[in-house]
Coordinates of C-alpha atoms in Angstrom, one line a residue:
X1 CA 4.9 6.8 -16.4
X2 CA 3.1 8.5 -19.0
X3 CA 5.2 11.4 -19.0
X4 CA 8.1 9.7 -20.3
X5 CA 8.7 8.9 -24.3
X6 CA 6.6 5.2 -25.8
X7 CA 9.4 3.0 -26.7
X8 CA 9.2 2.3 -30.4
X9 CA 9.0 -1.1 -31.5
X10 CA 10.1 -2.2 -34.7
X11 CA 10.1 -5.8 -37.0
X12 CA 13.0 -4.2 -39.2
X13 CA 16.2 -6.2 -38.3
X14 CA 18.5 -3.7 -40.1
X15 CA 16.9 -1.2 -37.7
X16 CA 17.8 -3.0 -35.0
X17 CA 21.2 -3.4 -35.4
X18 CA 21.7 0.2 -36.4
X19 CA 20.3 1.1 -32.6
X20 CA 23.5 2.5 -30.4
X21 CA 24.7 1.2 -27.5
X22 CA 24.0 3.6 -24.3
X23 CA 26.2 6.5 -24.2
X24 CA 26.9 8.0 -20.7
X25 CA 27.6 11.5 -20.4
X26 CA 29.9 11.7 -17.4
X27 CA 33.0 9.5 -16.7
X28 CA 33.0 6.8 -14.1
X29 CA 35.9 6.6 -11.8
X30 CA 35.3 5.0 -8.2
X31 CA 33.2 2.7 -6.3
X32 CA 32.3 2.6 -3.0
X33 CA 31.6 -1.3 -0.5
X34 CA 29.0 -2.0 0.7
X35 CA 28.6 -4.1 4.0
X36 CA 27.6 -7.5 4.3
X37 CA 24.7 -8.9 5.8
X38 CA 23.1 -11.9 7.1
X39 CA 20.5 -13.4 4.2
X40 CA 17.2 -14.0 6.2
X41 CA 14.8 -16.3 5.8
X42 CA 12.6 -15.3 2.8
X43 CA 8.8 -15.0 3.2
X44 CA 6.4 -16.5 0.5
X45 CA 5.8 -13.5 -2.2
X46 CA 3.1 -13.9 -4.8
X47 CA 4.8 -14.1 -8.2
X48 CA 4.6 -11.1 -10.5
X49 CA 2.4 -11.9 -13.5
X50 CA 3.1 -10.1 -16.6
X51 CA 0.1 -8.1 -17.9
X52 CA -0.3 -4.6 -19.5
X53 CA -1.7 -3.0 -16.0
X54 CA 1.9 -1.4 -15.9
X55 CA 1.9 0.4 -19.3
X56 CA 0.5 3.3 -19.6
X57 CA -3.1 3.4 -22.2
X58 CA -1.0 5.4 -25.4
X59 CA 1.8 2.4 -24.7
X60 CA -1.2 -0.5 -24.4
X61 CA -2.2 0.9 -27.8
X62 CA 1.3 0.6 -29.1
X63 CA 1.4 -2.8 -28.0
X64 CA -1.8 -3.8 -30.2
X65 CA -0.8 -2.0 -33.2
X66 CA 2.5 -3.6 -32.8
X67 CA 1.0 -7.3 -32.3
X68 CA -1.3 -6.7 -36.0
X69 CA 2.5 -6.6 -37.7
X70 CA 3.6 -9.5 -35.9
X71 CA 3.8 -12.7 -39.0
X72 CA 4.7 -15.7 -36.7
X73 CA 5.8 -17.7 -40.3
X74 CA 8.5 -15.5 -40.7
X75 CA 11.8 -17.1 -39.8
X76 CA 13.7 -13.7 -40.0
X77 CA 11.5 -11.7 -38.0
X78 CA 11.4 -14.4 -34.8
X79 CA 15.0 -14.5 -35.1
X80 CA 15.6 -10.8 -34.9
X81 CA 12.5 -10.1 -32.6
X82 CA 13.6 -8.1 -30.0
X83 CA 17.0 -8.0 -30.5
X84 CA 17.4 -4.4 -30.5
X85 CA 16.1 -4.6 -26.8
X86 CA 18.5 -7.0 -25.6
X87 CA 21.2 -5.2 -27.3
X88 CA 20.9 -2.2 -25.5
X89 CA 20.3 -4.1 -21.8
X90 CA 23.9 -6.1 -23.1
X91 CA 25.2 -2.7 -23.8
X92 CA 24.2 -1.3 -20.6
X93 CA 25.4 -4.3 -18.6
X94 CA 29.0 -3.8 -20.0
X95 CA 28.5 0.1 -19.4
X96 CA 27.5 -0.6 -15.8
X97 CA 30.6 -3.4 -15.4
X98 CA 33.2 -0.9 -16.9
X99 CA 31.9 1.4 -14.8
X100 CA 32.7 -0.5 -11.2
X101 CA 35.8 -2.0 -12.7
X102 CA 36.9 1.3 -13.4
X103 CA 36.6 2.7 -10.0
X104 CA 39.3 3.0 -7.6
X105 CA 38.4 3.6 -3.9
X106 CA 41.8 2.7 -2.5
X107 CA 43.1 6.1 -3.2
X108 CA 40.2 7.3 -1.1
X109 CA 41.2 4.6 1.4
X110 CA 45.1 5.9 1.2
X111 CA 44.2 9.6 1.4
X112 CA 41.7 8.8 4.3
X113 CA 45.0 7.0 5.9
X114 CA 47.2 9.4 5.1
X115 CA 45.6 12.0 7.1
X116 CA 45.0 10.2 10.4
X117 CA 48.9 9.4 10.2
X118 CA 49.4 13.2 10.1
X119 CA 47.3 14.1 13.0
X120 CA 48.2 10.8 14.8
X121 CA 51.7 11.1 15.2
X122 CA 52.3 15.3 15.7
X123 CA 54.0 15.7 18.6
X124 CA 56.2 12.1 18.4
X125 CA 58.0 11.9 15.0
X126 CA 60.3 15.1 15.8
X127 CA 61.4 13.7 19.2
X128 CA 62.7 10.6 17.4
X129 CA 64.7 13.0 15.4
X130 CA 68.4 15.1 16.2
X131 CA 66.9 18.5 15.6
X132 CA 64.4 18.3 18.5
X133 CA 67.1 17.5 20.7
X134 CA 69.1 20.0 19.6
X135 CA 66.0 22.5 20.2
X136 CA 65.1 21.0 23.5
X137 CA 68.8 21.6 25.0
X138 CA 68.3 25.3 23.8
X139 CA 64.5 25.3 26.0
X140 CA 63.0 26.7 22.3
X141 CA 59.9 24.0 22.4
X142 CA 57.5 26.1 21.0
X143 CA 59.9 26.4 18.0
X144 CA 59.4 23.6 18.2
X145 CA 56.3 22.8 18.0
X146 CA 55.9 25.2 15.5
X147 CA 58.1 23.5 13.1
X148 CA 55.7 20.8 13.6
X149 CA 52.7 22.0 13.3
X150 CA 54.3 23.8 9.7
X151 CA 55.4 20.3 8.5
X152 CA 52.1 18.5 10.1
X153 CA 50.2 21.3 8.1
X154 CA 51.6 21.7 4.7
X155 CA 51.0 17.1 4.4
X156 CA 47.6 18.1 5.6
X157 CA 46.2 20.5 3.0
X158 CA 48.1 18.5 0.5
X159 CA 45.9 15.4 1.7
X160 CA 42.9 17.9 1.7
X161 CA 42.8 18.8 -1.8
X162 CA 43.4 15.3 -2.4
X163 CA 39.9 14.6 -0.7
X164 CA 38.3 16.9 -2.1
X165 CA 39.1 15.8 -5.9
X166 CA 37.7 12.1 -4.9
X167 CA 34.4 14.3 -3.8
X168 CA 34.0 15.8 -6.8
X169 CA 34.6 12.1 -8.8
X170 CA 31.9 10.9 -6.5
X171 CA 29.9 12.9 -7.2
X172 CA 29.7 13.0 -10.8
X173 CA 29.6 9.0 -10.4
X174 CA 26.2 9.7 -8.5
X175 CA 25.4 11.8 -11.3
X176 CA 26.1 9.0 -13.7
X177 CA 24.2 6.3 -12.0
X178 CA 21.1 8.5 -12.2
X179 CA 21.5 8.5 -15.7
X180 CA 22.1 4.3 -15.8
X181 CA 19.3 3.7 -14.0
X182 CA 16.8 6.1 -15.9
X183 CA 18.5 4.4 -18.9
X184 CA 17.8 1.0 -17.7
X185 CA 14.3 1.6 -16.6
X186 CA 14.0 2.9 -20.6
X187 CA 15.2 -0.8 -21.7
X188 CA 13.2 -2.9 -19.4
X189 CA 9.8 -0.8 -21.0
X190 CA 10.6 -1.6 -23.9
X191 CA 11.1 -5.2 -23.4
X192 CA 8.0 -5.3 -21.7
X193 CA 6.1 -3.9 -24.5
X194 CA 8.3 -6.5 -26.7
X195 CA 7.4 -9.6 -24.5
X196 CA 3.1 -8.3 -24.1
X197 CA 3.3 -8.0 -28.1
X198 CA 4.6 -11.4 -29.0
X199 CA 2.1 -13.2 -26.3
X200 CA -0.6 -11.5 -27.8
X201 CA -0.1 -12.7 -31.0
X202 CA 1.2 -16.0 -30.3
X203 CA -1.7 -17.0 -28.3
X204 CA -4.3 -15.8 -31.6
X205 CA -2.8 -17.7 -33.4
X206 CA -2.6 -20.5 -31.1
X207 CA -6.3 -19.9 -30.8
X208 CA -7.4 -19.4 -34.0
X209 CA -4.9 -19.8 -36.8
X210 CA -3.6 -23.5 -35.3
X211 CA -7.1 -24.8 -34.5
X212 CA -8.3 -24.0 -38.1
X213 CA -5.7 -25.6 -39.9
X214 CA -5.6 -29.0 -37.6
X215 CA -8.8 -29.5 -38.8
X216 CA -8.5 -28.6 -42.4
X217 CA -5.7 -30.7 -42.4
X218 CA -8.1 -33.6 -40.5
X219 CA -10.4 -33.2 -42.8
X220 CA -8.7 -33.0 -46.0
X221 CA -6.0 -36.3 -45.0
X222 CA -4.0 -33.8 -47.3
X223 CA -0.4 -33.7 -47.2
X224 CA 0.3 -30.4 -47.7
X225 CA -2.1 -28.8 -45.2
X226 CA -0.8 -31.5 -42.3
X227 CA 2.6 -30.1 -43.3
X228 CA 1.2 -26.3 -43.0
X229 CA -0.4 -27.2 -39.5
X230 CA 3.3 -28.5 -38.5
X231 CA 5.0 -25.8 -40.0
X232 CA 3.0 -23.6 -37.9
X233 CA 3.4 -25.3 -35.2
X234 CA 7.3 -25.1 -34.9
X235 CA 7.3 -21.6 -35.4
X236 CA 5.1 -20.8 -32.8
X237 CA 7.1 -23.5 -30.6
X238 CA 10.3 -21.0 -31.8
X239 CA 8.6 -17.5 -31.4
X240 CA 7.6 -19.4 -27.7
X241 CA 11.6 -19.7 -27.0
X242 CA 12.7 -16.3 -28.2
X243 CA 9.9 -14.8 -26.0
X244 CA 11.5 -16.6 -23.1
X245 CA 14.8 -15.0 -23.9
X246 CA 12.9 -12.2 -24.1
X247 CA 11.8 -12.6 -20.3
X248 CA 15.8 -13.8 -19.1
X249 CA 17.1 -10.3 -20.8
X250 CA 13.6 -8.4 -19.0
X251 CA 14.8 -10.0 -15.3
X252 CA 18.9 -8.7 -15.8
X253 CA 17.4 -5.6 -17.0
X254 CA 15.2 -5.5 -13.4
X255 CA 18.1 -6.6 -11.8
X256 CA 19.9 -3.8 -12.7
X257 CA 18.0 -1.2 -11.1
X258 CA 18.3 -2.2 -7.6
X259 CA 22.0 -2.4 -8.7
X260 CA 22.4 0.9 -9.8
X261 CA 21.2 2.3 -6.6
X262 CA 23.3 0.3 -4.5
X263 CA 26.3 1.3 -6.2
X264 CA 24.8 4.9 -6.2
X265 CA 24.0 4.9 -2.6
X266 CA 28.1 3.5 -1.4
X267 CA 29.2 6.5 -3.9
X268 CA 26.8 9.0 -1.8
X269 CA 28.0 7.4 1.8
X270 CA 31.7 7.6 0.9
X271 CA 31.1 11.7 -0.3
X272 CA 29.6 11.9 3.0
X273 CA 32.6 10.3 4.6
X274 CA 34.9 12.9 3.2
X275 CA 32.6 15.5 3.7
X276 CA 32.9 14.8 7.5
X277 CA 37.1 14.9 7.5
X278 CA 36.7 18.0 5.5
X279 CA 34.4 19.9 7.4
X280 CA 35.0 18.4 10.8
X281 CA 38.6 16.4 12.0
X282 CA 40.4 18.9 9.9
X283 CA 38.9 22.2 11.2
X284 CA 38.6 20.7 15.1
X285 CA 43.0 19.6 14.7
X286 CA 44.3 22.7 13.8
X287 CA 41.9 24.4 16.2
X288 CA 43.6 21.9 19.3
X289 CA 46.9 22.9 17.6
X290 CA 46.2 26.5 17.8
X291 CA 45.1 26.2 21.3
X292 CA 48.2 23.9 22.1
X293 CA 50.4 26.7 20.3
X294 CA 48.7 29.3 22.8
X295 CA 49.4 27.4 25.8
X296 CA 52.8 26.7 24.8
X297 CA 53.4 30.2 24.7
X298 CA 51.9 31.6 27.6
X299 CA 53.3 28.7 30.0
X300 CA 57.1 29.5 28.5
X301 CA 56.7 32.7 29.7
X302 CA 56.3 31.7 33.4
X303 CA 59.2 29.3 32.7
X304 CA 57.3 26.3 34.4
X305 CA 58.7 24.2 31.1
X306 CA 58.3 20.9 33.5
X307 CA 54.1 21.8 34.0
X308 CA 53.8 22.2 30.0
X309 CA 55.5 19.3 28.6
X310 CA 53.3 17.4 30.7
X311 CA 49.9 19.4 29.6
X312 CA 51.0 19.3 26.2
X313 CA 51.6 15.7 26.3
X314 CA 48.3 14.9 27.7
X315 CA 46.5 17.1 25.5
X316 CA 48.5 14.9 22.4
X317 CA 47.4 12.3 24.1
X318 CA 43.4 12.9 24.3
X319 CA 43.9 14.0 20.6
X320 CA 45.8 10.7 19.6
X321 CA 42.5 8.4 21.6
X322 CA 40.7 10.7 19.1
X323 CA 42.3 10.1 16.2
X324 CA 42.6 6.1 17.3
X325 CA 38.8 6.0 17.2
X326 CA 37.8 7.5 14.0
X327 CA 41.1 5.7 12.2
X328 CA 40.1 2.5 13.7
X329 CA 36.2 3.5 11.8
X330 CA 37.7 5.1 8.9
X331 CA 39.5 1.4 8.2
X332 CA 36.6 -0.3 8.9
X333 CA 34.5 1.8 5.7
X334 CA 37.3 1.8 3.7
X335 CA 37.8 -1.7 3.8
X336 CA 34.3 -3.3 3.4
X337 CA 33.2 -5.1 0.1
X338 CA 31.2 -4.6 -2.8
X339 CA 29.3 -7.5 -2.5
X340 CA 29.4 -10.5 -0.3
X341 CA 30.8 -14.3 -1.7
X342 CA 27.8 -15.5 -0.2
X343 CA 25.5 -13.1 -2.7
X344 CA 27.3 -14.0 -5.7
X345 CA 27.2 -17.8 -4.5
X346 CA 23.6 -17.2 -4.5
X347 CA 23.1 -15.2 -7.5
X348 CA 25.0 -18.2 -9.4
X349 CA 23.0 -21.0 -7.8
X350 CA 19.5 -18.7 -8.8
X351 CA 20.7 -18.7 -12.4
X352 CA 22.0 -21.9 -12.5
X353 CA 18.2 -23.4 -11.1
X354 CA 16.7 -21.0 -13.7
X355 CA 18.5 -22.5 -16.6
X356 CA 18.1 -26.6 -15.2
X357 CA 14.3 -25.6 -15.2
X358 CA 14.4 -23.5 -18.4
X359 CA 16.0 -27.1 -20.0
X360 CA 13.6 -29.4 -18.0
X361 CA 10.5 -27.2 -19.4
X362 CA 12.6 -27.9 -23.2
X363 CA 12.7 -31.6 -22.5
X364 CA 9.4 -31.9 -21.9
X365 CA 8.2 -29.7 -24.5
X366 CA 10.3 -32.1 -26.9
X367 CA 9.0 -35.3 -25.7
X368 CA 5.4 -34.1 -25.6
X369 CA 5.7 -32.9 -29.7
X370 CA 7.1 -36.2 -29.8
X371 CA 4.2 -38.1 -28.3
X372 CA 2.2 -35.5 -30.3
X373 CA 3.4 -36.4 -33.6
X374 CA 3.1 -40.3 -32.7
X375 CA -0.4 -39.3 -31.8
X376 CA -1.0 -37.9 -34.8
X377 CA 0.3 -40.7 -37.2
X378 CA -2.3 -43.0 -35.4
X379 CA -5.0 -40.5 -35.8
X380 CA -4.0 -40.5 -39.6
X381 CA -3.7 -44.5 -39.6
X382 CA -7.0 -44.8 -37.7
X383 CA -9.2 -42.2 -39.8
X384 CA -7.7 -44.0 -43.1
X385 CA -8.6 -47.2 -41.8
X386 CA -12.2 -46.2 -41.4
X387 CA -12.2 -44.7 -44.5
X388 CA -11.4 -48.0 -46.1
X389 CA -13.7 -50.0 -44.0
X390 CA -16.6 -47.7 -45.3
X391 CA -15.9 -48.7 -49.1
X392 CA -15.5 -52.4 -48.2

């Protein structure tokens, strides 16, 4: 951690909007599924508390320096706090979005399909046609079967390089997401370092600054300091709040991550996928075409054409279980989802609880200033009554 660059925190709103959104260097195009699973029952976890014991000792230093400049009275700078932070995870969100919406794996999918046609049906779609019967009167089958295997061929490389475009497009996407998610893990620092800043100071002053003026402002009966003590108050009630949003835009920013690598990870299996038709069902066809080409041969010669139609036709259809199997699993991959309904159904009920008790905790903070200020006027009432009972 500490080899990697201190995020730099700044107070200066015109700064902040001047910071870029993230800029990727290579072009998303496709995305990958991912299968769906059974969600099982989750164990009790300890919740994460947010401390400084994950910064490095040059970026715990940062974070006091940073929390001297902090002036909790200043309306502009609570407003703006942050926001450069929560610009760039918004940026990176839409980044990450365009880059999935982008992404096409149906032409994977179609090439994929395309190929186990091929291969599937050599051997059957001439002897639907005139011109094998034509051959087959005339006794040429391994014309004919030459023919085919041309034809069969020529749709096959065709379909290869095809394949092996979508590899390379995968794998810059794999590329890219290594980028995204060292990009992301940049962003969630430096909200961290944001969010440790802003408690630090909020609870001095909540410590020390507050206290003291309550009890000028008890002591005095004075207008003006009560007034001081309130304004305080409120904007350390506000600089509270935008820490909190602070925290939301810190969780989609952790979020992320595991994101990235799931999307990275569907990219890797589907290279793998093609990888395996390149370098395996490809090679191993035209090698049992070869083979059938041989045997077609030598068998014509000893003119025993009944004994080879009925080898070829066994060895087409050995080839076509084959073929049945890994289409059958090839359809299977290709057709598998993203995400599950029941993980976004989830995911929208989790931020949906998160934002009730977000405005629960808001209610109640409003109706205990409330009950505070009513406490406070009879404080006031009480400690002028006494006052004019003493002069009585």
């Amino acid at each position: 951690m500490s080899d990697n660059p201190i995020p730099e925190l700044t107070l200066d709103p015109s700064a902040m909007a001047a910071v870029p959104a993230p800029e990727l260097t290579l072009e998303p195009v496709g995305a990958p599924t991912a299968p769906a699973a059974p969600e099982p029952e989750r164990p009790e976890v300890k919740p994460v508390e947010l401390d400084d014991s994950m910064l490095s000792e040059a970026e715990k230093k940062a974070v006091e320096e940073f929390a001297k400049k902090i002036d909790v009275m200043d309306s502009n700078l609570i407003l703006q706090y942050g926001a450069a932070a929560q610009k760039n995870v918004a940026g990176f969100s839409e980044s990450a979005l365009a880059s999935v919406r982008t992404k096409d794996l149906g032409e994977v999918g179609k090439s994929l399909s395309e190929l186990v046609v091929e291969l599937k049906n050599f051997g059957e779609e001439e002897e639907k046609k005139g011109l094998f019967g034509k051959l087959k009167k005339t006794g040429s089958k391994l014309e004919v079967m030459k023919a085919q295997y041309s034809k069969v061929e020529t749709n096959v490389d065709k379909i290869t390089r095809e394949l092996e475009q979508h590899q390379v497009t995968l794998l810059k996407d794999v590329a890219m997401f290594d980028q995204m998610y060292e990009l992301n893990l940049k962003y969630y620092k430096e909200l961290t370092m944001y969010i440790l800043a802003g408690k630090k100071k909020l609870a001095e002053v909540r410590s020390g600054e507050l206290p003291a003026l309550r009890a000028k402002a008890e002591q005095t009966g004075a207008q003006e300091d009560a007034q001081r003590y309130n304004d305080l108050v409120q904007m350390c009630e506000r600089f509270e709040k935008k820490l909190h949003d602070l925290e939301l835009t810190r969780m989609i920013s952790i979020q992320m991550g595991p994101q990235t690598r799931l999307l990275q990870n569907n990219d890797t299996l589907m290279v793998e996928k093609i990888q395996s038709s390149l370098v395996n069902t490809i090679p191993l066809w035209k090698s049992q075409m070869v083979l059938a080409l041989g045997m077609e041969h030598g068998r014509q010669a000893t003119a025993a054409q009944n004994a080879v139609t009925e080898m070829t036709n066994e060895l087409l259809k050995k080839n076509a279980d084959m073929l049945k199997m890994g289409t059958i699993q090839t359809a299977r991959e290709a057709e598998r989802g993203v995400v599950d309904i029941e993980t976004l159904q989830h995911t929208n009920q989790q931020l949906i609880s998160t934002l009730d008790e977000v405005l629960n905790i808001q209610r109640e903070g409003a109706q205990k200033r409330k009950a505070a200020e009513a406490e406070l006027g009879r404080i006031e009432g009480e400690l002028r009554a006494k006052l004019l009972e003493l002069h009585k």
